[in-house]
CSV table of C-alpha atoms and ligand atoms in Angstrom, one decimal:
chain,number,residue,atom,x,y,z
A,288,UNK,CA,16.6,-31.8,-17.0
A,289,UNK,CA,14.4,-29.1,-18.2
A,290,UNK,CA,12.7,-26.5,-16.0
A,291,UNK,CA,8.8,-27.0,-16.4
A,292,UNK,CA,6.5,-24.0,-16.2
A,293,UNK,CA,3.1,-24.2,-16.1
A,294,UNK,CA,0.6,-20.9,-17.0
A,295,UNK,CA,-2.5,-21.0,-15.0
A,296,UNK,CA,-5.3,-19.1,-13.7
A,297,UNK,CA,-8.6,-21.1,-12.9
A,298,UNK,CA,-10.4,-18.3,-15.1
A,299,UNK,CA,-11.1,-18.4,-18.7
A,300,UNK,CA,-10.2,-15.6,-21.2
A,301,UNK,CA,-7.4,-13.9,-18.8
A,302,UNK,CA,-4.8,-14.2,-21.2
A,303,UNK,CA,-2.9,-17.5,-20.7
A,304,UNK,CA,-2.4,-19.0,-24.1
A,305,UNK,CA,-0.9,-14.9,-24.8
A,306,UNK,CA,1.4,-15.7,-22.2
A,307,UNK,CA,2.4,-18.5,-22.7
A,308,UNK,CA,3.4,-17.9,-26.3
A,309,UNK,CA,5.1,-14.8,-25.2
A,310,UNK,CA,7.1,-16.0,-22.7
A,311,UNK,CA,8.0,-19.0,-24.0
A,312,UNK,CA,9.0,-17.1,-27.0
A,313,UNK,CA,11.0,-14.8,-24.6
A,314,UNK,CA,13.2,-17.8,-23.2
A,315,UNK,CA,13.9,-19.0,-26.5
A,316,UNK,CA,14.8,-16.2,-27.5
A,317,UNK,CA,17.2,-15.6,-24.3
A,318,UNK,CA,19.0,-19.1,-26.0
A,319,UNK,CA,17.3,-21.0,-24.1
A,320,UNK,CA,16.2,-24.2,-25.6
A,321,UNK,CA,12.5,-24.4,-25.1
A,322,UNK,CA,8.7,-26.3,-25.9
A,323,UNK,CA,5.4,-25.2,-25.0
A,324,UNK,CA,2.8,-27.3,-25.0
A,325,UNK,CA,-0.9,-26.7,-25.9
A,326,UNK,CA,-2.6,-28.7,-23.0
A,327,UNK,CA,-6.3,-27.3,-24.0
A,328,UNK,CA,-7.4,-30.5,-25.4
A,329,UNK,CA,-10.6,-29.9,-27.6
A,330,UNK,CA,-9.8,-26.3,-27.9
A,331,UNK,CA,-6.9,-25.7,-29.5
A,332,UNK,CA,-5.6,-22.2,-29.5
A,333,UNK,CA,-2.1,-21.7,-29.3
A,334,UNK,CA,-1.2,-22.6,-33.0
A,335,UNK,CA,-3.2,-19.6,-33.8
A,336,UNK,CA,-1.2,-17.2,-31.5
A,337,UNK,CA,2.1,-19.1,-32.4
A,338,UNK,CA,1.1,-18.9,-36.5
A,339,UNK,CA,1.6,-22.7,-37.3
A,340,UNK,CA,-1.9,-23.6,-37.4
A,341,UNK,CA,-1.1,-24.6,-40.9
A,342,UNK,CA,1.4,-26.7,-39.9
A,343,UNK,CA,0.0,-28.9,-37.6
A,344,UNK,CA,-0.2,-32.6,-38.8
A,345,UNK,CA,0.5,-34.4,-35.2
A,346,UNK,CA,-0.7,-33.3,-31.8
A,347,UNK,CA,-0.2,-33.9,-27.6
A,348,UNK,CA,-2.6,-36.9,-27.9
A,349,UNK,CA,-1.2,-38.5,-31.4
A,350,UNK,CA,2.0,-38.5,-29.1
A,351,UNK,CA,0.5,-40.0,-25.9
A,352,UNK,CA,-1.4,-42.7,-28.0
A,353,UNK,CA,1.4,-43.6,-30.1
A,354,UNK,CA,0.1,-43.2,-33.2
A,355,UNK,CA,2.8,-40.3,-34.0
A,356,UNK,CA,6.4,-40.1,-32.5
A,357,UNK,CA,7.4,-36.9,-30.6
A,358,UNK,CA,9.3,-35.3,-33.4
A,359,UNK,CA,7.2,-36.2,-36.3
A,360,UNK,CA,4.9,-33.7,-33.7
A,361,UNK,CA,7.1,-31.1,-32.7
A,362,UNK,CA,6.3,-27.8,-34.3
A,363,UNK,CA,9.7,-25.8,-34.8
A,364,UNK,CA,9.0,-22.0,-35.0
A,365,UNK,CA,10.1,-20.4,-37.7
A,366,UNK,CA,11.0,-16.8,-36.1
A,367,UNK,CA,12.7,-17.6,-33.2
A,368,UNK,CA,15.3,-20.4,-33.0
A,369,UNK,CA,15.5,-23.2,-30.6
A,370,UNK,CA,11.5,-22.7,-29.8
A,371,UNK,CA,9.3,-25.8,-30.7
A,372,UNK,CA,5.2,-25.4,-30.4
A,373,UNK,CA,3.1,-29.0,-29.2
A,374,UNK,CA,0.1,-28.5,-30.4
A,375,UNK,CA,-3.2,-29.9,-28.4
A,376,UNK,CA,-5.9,-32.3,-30.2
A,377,UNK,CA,-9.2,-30.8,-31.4
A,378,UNK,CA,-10.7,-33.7,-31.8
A,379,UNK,CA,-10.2,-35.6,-28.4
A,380,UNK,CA,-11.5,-35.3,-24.8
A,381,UNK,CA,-9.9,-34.3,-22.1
A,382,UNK,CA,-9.6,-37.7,-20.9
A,383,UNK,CA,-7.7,-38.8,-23.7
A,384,UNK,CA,-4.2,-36.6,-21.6
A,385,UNK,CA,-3.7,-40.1,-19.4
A,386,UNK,CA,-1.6,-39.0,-16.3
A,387,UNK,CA,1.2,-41.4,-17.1
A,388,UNK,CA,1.2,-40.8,-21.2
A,389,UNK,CA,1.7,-37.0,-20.4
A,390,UNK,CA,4.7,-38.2,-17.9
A,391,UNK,CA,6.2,-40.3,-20.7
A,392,UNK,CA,5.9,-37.2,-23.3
A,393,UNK,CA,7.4,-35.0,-20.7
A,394,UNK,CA,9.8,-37.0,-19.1
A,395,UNK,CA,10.6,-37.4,-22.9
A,396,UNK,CA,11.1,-33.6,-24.0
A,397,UNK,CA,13.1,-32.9,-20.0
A,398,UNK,CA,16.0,-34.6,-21.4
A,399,UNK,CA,16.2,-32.5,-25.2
A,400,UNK,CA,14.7,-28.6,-23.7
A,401,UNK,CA,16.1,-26.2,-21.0
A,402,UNK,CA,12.2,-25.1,-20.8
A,403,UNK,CA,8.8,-26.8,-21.1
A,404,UNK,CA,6.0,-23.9,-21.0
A,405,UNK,CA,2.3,-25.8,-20.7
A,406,UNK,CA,-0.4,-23.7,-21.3
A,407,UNK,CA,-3.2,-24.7,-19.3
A,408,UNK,CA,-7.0,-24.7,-20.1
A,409,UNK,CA,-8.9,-22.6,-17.9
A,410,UNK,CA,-10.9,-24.4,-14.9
A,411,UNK,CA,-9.8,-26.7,-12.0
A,412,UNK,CA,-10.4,-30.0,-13.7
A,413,UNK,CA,-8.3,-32.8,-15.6
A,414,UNK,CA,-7.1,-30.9,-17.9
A,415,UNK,CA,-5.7,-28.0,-15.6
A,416,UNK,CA,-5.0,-30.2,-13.3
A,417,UNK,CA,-2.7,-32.2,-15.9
A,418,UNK,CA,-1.6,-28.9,-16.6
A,419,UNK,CA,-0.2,-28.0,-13.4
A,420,UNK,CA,1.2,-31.6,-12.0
A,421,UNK,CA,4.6,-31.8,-13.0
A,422,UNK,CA,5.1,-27.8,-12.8
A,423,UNK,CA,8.7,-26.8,-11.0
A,424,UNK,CA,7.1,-23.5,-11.4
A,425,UNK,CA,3.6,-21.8,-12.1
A,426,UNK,CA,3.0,-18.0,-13.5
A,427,UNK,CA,-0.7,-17.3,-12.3
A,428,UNK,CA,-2.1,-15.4,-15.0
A,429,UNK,CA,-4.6,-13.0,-13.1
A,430,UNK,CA,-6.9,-10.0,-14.0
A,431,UNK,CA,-7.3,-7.3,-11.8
A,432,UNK,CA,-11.0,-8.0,-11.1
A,433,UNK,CA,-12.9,-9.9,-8.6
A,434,UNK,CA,-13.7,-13.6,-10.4
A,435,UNK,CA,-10.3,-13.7,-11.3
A,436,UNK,CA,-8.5,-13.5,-8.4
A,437,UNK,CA,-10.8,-15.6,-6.0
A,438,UNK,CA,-9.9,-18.3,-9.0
A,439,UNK,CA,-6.1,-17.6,-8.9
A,440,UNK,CA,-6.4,-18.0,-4.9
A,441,UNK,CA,-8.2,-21.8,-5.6
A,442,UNK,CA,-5.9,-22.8,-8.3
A,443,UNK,CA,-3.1,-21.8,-6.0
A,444,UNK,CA,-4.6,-24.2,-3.2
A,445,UNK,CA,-4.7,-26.8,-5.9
A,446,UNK,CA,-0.6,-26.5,-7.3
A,447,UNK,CA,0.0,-26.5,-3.3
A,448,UNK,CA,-1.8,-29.8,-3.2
A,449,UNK,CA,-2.3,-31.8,-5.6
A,450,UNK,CA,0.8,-31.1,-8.0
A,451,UNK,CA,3.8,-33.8,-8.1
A,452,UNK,CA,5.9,-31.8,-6.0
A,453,UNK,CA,3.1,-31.6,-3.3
A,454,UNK,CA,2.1,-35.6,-3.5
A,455,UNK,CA,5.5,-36.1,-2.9
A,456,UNK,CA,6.7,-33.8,-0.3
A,457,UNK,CA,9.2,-32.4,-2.2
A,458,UNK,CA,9.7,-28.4,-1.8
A,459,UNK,CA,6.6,-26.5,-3.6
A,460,UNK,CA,6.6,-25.4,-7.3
A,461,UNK,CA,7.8,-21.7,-7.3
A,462,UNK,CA,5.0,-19.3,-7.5
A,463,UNK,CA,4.9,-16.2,-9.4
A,464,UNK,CA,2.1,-13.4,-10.1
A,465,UNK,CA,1.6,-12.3,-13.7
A,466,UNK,CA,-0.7,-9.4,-13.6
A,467,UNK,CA,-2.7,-8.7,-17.1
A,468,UNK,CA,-5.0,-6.2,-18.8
A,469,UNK,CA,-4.0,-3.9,-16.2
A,470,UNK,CA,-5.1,-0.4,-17.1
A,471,UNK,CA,-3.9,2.6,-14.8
A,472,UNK,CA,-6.1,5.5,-15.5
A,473,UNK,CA,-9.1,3.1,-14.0
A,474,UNK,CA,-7.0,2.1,-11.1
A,475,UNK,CA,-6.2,5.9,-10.7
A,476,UNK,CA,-10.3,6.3,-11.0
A,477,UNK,CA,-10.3,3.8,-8.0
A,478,UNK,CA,-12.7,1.3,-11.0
A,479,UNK,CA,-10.3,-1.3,-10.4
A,480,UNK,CA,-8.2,-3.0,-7.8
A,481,UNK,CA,-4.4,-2.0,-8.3
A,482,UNK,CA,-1.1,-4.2,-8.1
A,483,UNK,CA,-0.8,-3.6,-5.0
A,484,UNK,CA,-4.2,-4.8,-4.2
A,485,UNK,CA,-3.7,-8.4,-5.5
A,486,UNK,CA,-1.0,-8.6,-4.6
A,487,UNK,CA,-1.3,-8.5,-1.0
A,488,UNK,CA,-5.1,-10.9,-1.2
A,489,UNK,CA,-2.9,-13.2,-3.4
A,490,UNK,CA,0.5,-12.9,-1.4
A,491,UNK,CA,2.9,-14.4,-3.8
A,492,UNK,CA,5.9,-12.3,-5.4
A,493,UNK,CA,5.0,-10.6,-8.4
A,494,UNK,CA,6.5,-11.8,-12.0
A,495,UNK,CA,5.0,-8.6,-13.8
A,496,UNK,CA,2.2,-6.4,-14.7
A,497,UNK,CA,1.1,-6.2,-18.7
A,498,UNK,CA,-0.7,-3.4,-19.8
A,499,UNK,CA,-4.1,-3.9,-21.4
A,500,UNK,CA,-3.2,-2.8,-25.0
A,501,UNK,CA,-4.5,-3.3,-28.3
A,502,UNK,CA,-1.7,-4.1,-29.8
A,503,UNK,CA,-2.5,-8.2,-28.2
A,504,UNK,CA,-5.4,-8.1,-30.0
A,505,UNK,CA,-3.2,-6.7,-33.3
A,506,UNK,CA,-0.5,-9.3,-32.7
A,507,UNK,CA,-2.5,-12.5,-32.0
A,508,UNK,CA,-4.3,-11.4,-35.6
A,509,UNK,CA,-1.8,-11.9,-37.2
A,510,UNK,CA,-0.2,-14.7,-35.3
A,511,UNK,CA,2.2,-12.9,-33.8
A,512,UNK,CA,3.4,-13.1,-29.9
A,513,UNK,CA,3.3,-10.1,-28.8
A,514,UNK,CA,6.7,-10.4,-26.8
A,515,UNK,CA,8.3,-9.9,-30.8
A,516,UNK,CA,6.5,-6.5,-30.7
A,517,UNK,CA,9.3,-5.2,-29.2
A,518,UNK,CA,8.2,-1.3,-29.6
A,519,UNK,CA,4.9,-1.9,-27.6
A,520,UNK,CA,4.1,-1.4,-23.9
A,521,UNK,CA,2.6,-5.2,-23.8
A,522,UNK,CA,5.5,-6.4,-25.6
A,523,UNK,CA,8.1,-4.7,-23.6
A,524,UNK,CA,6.5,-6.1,-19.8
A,525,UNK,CA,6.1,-9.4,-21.2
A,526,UNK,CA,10.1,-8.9,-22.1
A,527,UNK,CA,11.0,-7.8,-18.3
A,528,UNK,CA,8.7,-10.9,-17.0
A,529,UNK,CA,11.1,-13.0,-19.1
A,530,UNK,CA,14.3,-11.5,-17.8
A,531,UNK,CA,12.8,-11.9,-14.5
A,532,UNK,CA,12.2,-15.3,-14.7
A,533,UNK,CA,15.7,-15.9,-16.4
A,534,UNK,CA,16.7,-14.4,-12.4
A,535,UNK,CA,17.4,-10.7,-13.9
A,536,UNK,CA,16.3,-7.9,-12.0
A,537,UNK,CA,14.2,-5.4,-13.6
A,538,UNK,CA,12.1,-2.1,-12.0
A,539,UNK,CA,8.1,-2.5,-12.9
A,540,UNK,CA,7.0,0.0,-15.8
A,541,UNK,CA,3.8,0.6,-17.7
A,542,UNK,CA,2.2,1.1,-13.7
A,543,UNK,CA,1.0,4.8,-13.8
A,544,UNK,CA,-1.6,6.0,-16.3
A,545,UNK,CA,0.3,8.1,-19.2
A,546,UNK,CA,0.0,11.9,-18.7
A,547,UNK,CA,-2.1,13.7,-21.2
A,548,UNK,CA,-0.5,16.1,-22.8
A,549,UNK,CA,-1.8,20.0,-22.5
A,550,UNK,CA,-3.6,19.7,-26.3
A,551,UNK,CA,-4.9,16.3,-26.1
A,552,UNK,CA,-6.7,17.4,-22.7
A,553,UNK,CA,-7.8,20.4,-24.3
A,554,UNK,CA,-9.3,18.7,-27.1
A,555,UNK,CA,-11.2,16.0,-25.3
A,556,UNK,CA,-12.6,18.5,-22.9
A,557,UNK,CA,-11.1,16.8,-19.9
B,1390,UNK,CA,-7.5,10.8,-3.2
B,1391,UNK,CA,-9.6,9.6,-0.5
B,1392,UNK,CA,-8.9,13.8,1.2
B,1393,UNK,CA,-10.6,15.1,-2.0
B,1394,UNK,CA,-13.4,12.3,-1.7
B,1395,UNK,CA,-14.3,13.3,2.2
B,1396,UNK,CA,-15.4,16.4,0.7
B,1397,UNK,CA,-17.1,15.2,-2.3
B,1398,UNK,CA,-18.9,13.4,-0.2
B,1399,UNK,CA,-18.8,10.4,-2.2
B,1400,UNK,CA,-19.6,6.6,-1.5
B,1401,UNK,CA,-15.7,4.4,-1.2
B,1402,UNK,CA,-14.8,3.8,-4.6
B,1403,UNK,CA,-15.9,0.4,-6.1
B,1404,UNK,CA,-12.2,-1.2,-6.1
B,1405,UNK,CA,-11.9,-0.8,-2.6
B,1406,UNK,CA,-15.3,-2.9,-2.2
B,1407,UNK,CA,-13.9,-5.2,-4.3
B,1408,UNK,CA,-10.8,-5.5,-2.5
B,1409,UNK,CA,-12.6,-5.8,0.8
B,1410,UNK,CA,-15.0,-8.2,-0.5
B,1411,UNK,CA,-12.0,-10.2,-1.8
B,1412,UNK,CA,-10.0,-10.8,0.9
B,1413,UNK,CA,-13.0,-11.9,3.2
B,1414,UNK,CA,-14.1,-14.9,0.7
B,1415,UNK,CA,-10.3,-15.4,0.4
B,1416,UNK,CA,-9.5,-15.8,3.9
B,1417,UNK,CA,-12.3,-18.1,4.3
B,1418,UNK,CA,-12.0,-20.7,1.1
B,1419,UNK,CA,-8.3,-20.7,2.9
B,1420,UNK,CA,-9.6,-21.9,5.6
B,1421,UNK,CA,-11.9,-24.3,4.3
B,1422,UNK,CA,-8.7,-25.8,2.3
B,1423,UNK,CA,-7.4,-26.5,5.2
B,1424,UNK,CA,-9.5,-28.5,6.2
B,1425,UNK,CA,-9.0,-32.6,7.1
B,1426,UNK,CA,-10.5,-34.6,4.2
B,1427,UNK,CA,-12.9,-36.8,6.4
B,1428,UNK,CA,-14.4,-33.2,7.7
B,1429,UNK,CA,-17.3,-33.7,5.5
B,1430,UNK,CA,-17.9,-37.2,6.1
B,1431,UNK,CA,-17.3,-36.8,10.0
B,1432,UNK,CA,-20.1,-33.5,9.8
B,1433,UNK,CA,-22.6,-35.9,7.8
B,1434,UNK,CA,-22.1,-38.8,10.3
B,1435,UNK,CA,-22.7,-36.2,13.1
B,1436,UNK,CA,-26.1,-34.6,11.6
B,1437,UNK,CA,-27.2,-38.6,11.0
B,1438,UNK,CA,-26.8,-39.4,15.3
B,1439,UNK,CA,-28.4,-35.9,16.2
B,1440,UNK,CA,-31.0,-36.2,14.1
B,1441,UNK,CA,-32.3,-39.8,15.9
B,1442,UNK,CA,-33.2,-37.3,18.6
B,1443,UNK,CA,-33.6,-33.8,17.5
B,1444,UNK,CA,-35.1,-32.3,14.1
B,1445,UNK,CA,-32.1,-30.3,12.6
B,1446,UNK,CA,-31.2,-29.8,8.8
B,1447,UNK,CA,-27.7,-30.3,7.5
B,1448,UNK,CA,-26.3,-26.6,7.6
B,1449,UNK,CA,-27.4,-26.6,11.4
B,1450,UNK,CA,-24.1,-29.0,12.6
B,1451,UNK,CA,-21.0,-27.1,11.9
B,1452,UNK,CA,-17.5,-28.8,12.2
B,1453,UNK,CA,-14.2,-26.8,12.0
B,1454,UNK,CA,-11.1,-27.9,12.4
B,1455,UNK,CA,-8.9,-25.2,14.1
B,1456,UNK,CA,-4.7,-25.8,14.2
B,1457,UNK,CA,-2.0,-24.1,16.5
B,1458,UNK,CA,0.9,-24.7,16.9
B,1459,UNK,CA,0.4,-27.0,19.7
B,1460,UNK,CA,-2.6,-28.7,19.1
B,1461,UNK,CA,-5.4,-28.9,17.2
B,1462,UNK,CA,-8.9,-28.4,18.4
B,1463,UNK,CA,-12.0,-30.0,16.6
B,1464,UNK,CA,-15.2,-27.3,17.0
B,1465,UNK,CA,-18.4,-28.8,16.8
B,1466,UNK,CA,-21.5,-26.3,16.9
B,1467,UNK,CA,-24.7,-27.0,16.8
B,1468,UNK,CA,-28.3,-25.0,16.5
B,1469,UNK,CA,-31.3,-26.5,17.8
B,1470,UNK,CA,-34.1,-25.5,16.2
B,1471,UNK,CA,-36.6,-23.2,18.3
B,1472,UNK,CA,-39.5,-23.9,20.8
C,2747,ADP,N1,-2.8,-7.4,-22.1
C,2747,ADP,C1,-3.9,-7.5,-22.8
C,2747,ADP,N2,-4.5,-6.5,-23.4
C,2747,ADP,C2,-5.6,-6.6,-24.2
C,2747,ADP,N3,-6.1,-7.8,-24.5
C,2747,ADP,C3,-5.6,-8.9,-24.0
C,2747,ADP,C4,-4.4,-8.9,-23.1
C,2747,ADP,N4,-4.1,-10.1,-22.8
C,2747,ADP,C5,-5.0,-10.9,-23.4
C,2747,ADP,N5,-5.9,-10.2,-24.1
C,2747,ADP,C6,-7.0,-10.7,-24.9
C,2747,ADP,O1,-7.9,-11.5,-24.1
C,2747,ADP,C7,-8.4,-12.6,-24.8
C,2747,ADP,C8,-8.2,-13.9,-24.0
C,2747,ADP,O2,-6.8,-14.2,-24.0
C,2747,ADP,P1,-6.2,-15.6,-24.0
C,2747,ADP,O3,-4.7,-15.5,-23.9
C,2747,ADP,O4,-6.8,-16.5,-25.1
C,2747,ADP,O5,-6.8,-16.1,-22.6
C,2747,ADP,P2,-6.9,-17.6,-22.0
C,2747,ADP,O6,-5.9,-18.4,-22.6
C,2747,ADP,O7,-6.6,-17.4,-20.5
C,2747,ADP,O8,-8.3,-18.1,-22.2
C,2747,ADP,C9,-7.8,-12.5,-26.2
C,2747,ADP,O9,-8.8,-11.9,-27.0
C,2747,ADP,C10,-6.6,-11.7,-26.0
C,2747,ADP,O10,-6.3,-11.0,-27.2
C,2748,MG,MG1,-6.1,-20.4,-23.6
């Protein structure tokens, strides 16, 4: 039975496709055996981030319709073994992710994976919601800024609800708090909320804090998860989120703004 | 941080709005979650038998639901309009 994880937020554009390719690339590469799935039907994204857009000939809804079978779909990486991409339809609507055909694929891939990683599109609607419904747990990808929380706060209502586990009484989907684009030196300039701020509005334990970094924008360029940029700030938290999850204990880092040295400060005056 | 500001004299830093601003519309879209599902309904259905002898709009019957641990306690306010 494989441990389903969905990535969420409610909010569009807070880095939930970036995490779910880095973290599921992060299991995998912990030897865990491990899928994600593109459920952002219509907008397909993740094959970019993963670099097998190339490679896609079969996608969620092929699957679900039974025009393609679920291997002839399956996307195996080719950096990281034991990691398989499911890419989402461009061409469908939302509609076409039927709450029992996405049962069958993942009732299908729970008896083959130790992980299934769905990346959710942003909103609360069916596609989210489809998302979310069989999650055993949910990282809520969440920016430190005002829209973004209030929509991690509803989404949360929703997993508590309307999810599986909730319809059927069955102990709630583990929550965690992902924390993104987080830059210290404006939380040290009091511009924007800190950790500790969301964290006690959103009161759910904390999976980790990425750093807002360029180097996202230089990995997912070039189709690389930024997870395998294993020098960088962002790739490093996104490393100790996966340990973490894996049940490892690991201190927070990247949480205080970098001291300027005594020439840089000179030289920009500040 | 906020020492130095007391003597800057400056207005509270925008996070902290934020953060204040948050966990008000937080608390209450929590509480409206909590709500019964025929809340709603049961509000509408109120306004409709008011209204047969008092002019009120819809936002002028308010229903809550509020739960303890005991018991739970349906509040039902209503504004008449003036004069
Ligand atoms: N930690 C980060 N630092 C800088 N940019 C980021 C970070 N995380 C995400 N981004 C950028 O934000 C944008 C949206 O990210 P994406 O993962 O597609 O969000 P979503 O899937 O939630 O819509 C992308 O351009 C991505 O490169
Ligand atoms: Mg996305």
């Amino acid at each position: 039975m494989a441990r389903i994880i969905v990535v969420t937020s409610g909010k569009g554009g807070v880095g939930k496709t970036t995490t779910s390719a880095s973290i599921s690339t992060g299991l995998a590469k912990h030897g865990q055996k491990t899928v994600v799935i593109d459920f952002d039907v219509g907008l397909r994204n993740l094959d970019l981030i993963m670099n097998c857009e190339r490679r896609v000939v079969y996608d969620f809804v092929n699957v679900i319709q039974g025009e393609a079978t679920l291997n002839q779909a399956l996307i195996k990486d080719k950096r990281v073994d034991g990691l398989y991409i499911l890419p989402a339809s461009q061409t469908r609507e939302k509609e076409a992710l039927t709450k029992e055909g996405v049962e069958k694929v993942i009732n299908e891939l729970s008896g083959t994976f130790d992980y299934i990683v769905c990346d959710s599109p942003a909103g609360i609607e069916h596609g989210a919601l489809m998302a979310l419904y069989h999650a055993d747990e949910a990282i809520v990808v969440t920016n430190p800024e005002v829209s973004s929380v209030r929509d991690s706060d509803r989404i949360l209502g929703i997993l508590q609800s309307k999810s599986k586990r909730a319809e059927n009484g069955l102990e709630p989907a583990k929550e965690h708090l992902l924390l993104t684009r987080y830059n210290p030196e404006r939380v040290d300039k009091g511009e924007m909320l800190s950790v500790q701020d969301v964290e006690e509005i959103l009161a759910i334990p904390l999976l980790g804090v990425i750093p807002e970094s360029q180097v996202v924008l230089n990995a997912s360029n070039q189709g690389l998860p930024v997870i395998l940029e294993e020098d960088s700030d962002a790739g490093q938290a996104y490393e100790d989120a996966v340990a973490r999850l894996l049940g490892e204990e690991r201190e927070h880092r990247f949480l205080t703004a970098q001291r300027k040295g005594f020439f840089s400060r000179m030289f920009k005056g500040a | 941080m906020s020492f130095l500001n007391y003597f800057k004299g400056k207005k509270p830093k925008s996070a902290s709005v934020a953060k204040e601003r948050l966990q008000i519309i937080v608390a209450h879209e929590r509480g409206q979650r909590a709500q019964p599902d025929y809340l709603p309904q049961l509000q509408q259905e109120l306004v409709e038998v008011i209204r047969k002898y008092v002019q009120i709009s819809d936002d002028m019957v308010q229903v809550d639901v509020d739960r303890n641990d005991h018991c739970s306690v349906l509040e039902l306010n209503v504004t008449l309009p003036e004069k």
